[in-house]
Short mmCIF file of C-alpha atoms in Angstrom, two decimals:
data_model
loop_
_atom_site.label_atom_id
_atom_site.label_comp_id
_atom_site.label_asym_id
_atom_site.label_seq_id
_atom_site.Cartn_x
_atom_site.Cartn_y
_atom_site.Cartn_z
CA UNK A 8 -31.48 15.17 -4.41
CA UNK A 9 -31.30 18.16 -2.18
CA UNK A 10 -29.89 21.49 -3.78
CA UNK A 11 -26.38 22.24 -2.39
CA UNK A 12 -24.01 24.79 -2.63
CA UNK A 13 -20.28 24.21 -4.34
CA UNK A 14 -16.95 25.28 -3.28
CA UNK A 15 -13.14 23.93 -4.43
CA UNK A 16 -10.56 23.82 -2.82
CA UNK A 17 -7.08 24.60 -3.89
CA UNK A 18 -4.70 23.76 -0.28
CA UNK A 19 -5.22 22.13 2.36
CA UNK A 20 -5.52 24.79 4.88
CA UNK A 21 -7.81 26.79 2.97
CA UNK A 22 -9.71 23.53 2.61
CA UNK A 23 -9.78 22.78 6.20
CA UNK A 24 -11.39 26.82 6.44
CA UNK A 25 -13.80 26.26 3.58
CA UNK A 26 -15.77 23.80 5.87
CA UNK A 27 -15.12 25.77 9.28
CA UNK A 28 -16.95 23.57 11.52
CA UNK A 29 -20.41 23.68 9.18
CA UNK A 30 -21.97 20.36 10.33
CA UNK A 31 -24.12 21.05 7.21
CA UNK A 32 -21.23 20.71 4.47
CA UNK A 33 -18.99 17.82 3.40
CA UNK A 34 -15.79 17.32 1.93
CA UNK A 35 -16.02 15.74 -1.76
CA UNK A 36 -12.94 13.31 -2.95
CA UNK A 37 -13.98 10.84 -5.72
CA UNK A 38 -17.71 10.89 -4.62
CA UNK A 39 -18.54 6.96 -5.12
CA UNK A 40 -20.32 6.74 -1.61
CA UNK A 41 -21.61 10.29 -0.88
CA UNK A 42 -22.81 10.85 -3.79
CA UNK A 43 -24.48 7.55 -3.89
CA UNK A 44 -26.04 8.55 -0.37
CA UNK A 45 -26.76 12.10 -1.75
CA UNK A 46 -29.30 10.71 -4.25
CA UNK A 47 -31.17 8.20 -2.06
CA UNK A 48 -31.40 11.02 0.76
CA UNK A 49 -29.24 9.49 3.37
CA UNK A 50 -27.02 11.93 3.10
CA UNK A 51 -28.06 15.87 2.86
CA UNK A 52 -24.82 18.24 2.84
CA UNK A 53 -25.85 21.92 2.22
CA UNK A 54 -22.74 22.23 0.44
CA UNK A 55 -19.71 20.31 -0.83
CA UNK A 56 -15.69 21.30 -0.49
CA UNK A 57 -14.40 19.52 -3.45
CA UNK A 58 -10.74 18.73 -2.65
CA UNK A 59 -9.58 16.88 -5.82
CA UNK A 60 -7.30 19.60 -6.79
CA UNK A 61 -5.38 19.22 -3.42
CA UNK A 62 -1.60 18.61 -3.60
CA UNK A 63 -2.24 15.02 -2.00
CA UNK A 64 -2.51 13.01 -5.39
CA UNK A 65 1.24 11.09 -4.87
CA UNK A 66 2.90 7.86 -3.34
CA UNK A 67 5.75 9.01 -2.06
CA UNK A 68 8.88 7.28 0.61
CA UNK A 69 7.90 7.64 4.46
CA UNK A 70 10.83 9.07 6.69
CA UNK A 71 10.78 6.02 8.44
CA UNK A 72 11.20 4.03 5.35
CA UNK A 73 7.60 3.29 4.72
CA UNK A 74 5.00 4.94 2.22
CA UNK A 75 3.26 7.84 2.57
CA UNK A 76 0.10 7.97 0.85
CA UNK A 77 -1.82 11.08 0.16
CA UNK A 78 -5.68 11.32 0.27
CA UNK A 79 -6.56 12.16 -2.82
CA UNK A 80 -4.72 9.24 -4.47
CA UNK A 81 -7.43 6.87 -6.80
CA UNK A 82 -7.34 3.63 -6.06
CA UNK A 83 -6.39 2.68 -9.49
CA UNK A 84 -2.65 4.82 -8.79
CA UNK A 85 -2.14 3.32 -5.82
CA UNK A 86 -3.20 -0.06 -7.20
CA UNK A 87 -0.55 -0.23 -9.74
CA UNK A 88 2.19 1.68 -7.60
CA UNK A 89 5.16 -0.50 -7.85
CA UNK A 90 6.52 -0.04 -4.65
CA UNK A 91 2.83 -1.17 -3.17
CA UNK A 92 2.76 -4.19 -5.76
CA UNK A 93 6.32 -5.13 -4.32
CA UNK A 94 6.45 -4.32 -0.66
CA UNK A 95 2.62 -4.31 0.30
CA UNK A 96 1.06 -6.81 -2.12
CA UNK A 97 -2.21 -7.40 -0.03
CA UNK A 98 -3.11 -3.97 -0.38
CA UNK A 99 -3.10 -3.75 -4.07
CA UNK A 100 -5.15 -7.21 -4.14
CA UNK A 101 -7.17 -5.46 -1.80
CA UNK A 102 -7.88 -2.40 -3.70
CA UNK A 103 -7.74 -4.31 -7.06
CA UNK A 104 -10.64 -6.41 -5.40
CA UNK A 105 -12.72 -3.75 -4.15
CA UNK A 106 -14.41 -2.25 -6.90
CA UNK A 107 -14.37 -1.77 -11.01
CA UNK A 108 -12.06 -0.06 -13.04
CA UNK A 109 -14.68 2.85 -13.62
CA UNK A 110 -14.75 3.29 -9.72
CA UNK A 111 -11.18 2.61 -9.13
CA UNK A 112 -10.16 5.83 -11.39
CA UNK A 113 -12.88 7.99 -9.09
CA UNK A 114 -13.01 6.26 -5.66
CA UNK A 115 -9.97 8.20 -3.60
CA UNK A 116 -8.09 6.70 -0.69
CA UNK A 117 -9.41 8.79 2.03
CA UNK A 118 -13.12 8.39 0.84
CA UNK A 119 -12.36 4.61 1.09
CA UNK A 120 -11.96 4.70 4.83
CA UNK A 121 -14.49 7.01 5.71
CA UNK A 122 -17.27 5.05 3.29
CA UNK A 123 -20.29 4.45 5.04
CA UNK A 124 -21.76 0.68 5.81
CA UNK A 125 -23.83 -0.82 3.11
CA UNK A 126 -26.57 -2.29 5.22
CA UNK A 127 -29.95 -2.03 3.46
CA UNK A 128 -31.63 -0.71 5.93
CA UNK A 129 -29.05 2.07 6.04
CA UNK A 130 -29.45 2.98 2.87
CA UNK A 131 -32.92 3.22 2.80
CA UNK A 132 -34.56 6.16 4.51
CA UNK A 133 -37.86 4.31 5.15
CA UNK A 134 -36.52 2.16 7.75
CA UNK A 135 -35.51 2.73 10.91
CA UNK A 136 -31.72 2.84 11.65
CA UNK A 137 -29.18 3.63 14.62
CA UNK A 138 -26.31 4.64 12.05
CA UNK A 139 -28.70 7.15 10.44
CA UNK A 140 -31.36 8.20 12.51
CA UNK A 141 -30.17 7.54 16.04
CA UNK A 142 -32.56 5.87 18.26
CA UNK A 143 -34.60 4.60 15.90
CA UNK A 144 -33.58 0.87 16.35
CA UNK A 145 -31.55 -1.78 13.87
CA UNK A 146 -34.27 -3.75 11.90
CA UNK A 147 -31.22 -6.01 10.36
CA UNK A 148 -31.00 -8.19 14.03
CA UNK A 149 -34.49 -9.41 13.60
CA UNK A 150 -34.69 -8.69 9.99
CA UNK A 151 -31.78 -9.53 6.84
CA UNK A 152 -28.54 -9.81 8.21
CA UNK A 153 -26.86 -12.58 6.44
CA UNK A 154 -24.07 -10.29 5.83
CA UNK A 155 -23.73 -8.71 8.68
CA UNK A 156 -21.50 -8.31 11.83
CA UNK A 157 -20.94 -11.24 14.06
CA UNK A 158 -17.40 -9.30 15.95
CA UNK A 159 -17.80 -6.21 18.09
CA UNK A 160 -21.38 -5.73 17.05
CA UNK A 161 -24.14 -4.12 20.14
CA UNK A 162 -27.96 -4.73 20.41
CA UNK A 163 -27.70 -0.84 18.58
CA UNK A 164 -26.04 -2.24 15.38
CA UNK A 165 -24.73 -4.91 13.28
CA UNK A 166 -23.92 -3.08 10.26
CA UNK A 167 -20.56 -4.08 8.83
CA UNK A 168 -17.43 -1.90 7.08
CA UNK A 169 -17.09 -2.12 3.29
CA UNK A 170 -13.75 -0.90 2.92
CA UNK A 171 -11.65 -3.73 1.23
CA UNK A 172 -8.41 -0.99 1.38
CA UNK A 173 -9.11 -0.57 5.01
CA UNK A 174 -8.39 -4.12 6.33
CA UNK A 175 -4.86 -4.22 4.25
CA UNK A 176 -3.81 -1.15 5.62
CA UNK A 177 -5.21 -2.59 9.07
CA UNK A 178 -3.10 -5.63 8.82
CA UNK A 179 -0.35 -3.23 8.27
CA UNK A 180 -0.48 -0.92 11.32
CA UNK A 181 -1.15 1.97 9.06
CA UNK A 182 -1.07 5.17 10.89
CA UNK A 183 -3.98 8.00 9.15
CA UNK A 184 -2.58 11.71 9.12
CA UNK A 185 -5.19 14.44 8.98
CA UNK A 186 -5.72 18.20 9.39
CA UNK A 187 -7.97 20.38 11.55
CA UNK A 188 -8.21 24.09 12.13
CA UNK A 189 -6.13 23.77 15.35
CA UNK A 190 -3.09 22.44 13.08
CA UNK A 191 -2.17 18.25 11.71
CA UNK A 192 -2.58 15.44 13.35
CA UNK A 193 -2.31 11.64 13.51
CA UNK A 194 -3.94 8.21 14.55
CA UNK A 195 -3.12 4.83 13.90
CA UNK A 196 -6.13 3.15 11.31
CA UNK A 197 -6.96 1.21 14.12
CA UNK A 198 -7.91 3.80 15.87
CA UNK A 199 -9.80 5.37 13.65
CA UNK A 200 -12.98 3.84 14.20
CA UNK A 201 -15.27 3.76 17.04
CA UNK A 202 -16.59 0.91 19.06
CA UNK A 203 -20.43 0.62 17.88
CA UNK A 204 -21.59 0.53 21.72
CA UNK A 205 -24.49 2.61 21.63
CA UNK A 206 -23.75 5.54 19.42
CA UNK A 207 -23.48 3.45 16.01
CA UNK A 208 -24.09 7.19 14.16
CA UNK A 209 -20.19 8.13 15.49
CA UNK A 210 -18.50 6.09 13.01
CA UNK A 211 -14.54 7.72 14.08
CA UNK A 212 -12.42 9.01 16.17
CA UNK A 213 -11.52 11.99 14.25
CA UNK A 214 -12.09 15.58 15.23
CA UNK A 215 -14.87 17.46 13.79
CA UNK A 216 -14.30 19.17 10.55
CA UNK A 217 -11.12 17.39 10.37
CA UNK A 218 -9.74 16.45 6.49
CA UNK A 219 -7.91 13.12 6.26
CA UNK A 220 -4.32 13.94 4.20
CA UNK A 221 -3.27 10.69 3.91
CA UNK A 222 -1.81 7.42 5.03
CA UNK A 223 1.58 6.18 6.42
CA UNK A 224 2.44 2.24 5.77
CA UNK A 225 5.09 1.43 8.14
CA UNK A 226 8.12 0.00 6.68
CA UNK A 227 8.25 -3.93 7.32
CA UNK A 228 9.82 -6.93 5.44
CA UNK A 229 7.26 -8.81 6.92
CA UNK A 230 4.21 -7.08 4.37
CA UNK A 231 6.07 -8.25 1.20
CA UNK A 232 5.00 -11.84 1.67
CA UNK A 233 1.43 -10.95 2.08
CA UNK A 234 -1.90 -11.69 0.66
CA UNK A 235 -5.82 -10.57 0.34
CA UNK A 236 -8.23 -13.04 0.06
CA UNK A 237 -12.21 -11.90 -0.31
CA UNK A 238 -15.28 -14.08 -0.11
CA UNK A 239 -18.42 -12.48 -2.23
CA UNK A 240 -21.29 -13.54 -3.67
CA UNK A 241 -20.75 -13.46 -6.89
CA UNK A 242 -18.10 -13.41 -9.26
CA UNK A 243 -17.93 -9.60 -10.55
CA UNK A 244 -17.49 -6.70 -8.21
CA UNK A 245 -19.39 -7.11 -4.94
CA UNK A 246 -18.86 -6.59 -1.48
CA UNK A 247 -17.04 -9.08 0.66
CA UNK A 248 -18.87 -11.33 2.85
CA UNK A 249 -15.56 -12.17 4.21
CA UNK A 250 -11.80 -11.41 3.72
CA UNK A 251 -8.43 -12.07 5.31
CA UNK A 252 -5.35 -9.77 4.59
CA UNK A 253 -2.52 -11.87 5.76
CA UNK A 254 1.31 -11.19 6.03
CA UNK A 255 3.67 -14.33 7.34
CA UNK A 256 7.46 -14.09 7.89
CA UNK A 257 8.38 -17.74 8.37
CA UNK A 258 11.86 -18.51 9.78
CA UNK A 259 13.11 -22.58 10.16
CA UNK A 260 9.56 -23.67 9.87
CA UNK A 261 8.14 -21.11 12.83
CA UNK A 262 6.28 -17.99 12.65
CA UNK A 263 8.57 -15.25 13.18
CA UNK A 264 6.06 -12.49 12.58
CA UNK A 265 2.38 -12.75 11.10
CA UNK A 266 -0.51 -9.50 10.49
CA UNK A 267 -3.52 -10.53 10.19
CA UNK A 268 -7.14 -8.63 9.93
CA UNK A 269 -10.38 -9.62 8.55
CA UNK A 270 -12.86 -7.46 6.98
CA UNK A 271 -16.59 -7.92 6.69
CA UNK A 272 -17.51 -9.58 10.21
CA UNK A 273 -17.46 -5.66 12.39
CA UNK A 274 -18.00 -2.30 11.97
CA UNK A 275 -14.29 -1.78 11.24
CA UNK A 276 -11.75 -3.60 9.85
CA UNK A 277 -10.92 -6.28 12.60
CA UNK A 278 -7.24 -6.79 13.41
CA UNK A 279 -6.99 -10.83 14.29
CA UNK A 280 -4.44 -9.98 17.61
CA UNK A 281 -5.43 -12.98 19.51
CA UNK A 282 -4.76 -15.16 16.46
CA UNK A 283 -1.07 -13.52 15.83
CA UNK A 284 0.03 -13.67 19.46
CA UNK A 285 -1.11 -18.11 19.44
CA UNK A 286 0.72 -18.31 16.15
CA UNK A 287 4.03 -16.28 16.97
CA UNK A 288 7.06 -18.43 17.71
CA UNK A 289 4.97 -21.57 16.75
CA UNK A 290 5.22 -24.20 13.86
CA UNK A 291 3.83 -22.54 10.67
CA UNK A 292 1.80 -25.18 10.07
CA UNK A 293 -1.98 -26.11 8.98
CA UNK A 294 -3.56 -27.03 12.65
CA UNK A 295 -1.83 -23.86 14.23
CA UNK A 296 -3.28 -21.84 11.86
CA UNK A 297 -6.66 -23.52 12.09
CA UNK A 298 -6.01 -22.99 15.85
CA UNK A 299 -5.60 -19.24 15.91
CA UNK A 300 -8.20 -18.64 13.91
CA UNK A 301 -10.17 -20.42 16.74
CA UNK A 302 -8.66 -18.37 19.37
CA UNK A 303 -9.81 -15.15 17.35
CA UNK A 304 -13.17 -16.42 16.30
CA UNK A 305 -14.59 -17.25 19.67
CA UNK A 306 -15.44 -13.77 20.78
CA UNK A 307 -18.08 -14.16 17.68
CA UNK A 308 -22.01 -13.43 18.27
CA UNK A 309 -23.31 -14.52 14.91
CA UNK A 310 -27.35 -14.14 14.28
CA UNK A 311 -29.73 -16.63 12.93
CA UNK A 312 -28.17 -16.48 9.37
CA UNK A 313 -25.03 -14.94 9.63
CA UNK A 314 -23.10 -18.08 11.26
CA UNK A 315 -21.69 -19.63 8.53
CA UNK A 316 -19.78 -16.80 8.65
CA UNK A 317 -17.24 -18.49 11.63
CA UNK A 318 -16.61 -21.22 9.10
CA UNK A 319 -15.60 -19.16 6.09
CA UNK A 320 -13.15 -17.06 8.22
CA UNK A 321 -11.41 -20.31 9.81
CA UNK A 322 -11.02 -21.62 6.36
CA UNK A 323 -10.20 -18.85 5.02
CA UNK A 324 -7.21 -18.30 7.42
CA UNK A 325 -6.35 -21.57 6.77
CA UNK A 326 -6.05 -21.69 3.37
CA UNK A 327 -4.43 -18.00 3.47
CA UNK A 328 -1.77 -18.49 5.78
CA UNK A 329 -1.13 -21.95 4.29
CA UNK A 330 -0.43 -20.25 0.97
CA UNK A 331 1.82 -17.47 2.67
CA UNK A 332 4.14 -20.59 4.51
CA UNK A 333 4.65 -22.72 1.43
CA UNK A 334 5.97 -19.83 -0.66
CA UNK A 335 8.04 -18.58 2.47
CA UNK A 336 9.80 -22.17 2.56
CA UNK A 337 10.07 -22.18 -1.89
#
């Protein structure tokens, strides 16, 4: 690992000043993933802002009635938050789903969204990569990409998101709040990150040097009837191959309102619009569901071994949504 200089930070502005535009430092939450990347070379900061001591550690009511959700908040605390459990279940599936309890009590919430993509060929700093070492190429289309992107993917990269956290609070039109030397700012999660066009290494859309501060959930009746389903390959903690974060409001057997996003098939978390605007106002039923996901899945591109992916997300969907309109009519 590269030697690297140490600095904590206290409050958020001085924070914010600690890293004063030095392209060479990094902000430290929880570590999981930079540290990770710190010791296989990926990543080499010439100095960390540790920001665990930052007054963002609570869940705490919105003024619009929603959650506000500060950055530094573990995973396990906002896994267990009662007022996630009971008005946002699919994001404490999500987040119970997304890693072990050892990680959970490290891993914070604004580290989550800005992990980076765990494509081997990433992670390794033998092989070329877009995401790392831009204009290098991406190995994975002609190489392993079984688990990799087949939405919103370019001939520059296929590499897919990890975050479990991020496609819950995707589904949920969560808005990210952050801070900058220039003052606070916002942006809805969806537009956090960047199309992978041809600059794969510009992962967001947030200004440089800028500290994420936390997350606002929207308030919406529609999110406590919700679910997160994940696809992996094997039964303990792994990364998704696919996932679905549904939420269904079902009114005299029609969809009165439906979120959905999947996670594992882009770069980002993928919110499934096509699929809610077919299945608004229709009969919340098995072949409208099966339908939608249709609608949403035909923009896919899948590689060589990467198209059974299509099928899992239709049937998981499905089977989601399905789930989500029988206890609505209980």
């Amino acid at each position: 690992m590269k030697e690297f200089g140490y600095q904590r930070a206290y409050d958020v502005s001085g924070a914010v000043a600690l890293l004063d535009g030095d392209g060479q430092a990094r902000f430290l939450g929880g570590g999981t993933n930079l540290v990770d990347l710190m010791k296989t070379g990926v990543e080499r900061p010439a100095r960390l802002v540790d920001i665990r001591e930052l007054p963002l550690n609570r869940v705490e009511p919105a003024e619009d009635g929603g959650l506000r959700i500060g950055a530094t908040v573990t995973n396990t605390d906002l896994a267990v938050h009662p007022e996630v459990r009971r008005r946002y279940p699919a994001l404490a599936q999500a987040v119970l789903a997304g890693a072990s309890g050892q990680l959970r009590n490290m891993a914070t919430v604004g580290g989550n969204l800005l992990q980076r993509t765990r494509c081997g060929y990433f992670a390794d700093i033998n092989s070329p990569c877009n995401k790392r070492d831009p204009g290098s190429g991406c190995p994975a289309i002609a190489g392993e990409h079984h688990n990799h992107a087949i939405l919103g993917a370019s001939g520059h990269c296929v590499a897919t998101h990890p975050s479990d956290m991020g496609v819950a609070l995707t589904a949920f039109d969560a808005r990210v709040t952050y801070e900058t030397a220039d003052g606070p700012g916002e942006l809805p999660l969806a537009d956090l990150y960047l199309p992978v066009g041809e600059t794969p290494h510009r992962e967001t859309a947030l200004p440089t040097g800028a500290l994420i501060t936390g997350v606002i959930l929207p308030p919406t009746g529609t999110a406590a009837n919700s679910r997160y389903r994940k696809v992996r390959e094997r039964a303990s903690y792994a990364f998704a191959i696919g996932s679905v974060a549904a939420a269904l409001d079902v009114r005299d057997g029609r969809v009165h309102d439906v979120r959905l996003a999947f996670g594992a098939v882009a770069s980002r978390p993928w919110r499934a619009r096509a699929a809610e605007r077919l299945l608004t106002g229709e009969p919340a039923d098995a072949a409208r569901f099966a339908a939608a996901a249709d609608a949403e899945l035909a923009a896919a591109r899948p590689l060589p071994d990467n198209g059974y992916k299509v099928t899992l997300m239709r049937n998981l969907v499905v089977a989601v949504l399905s789930e989500l309109a029988e206890e609505a009519a209980r």
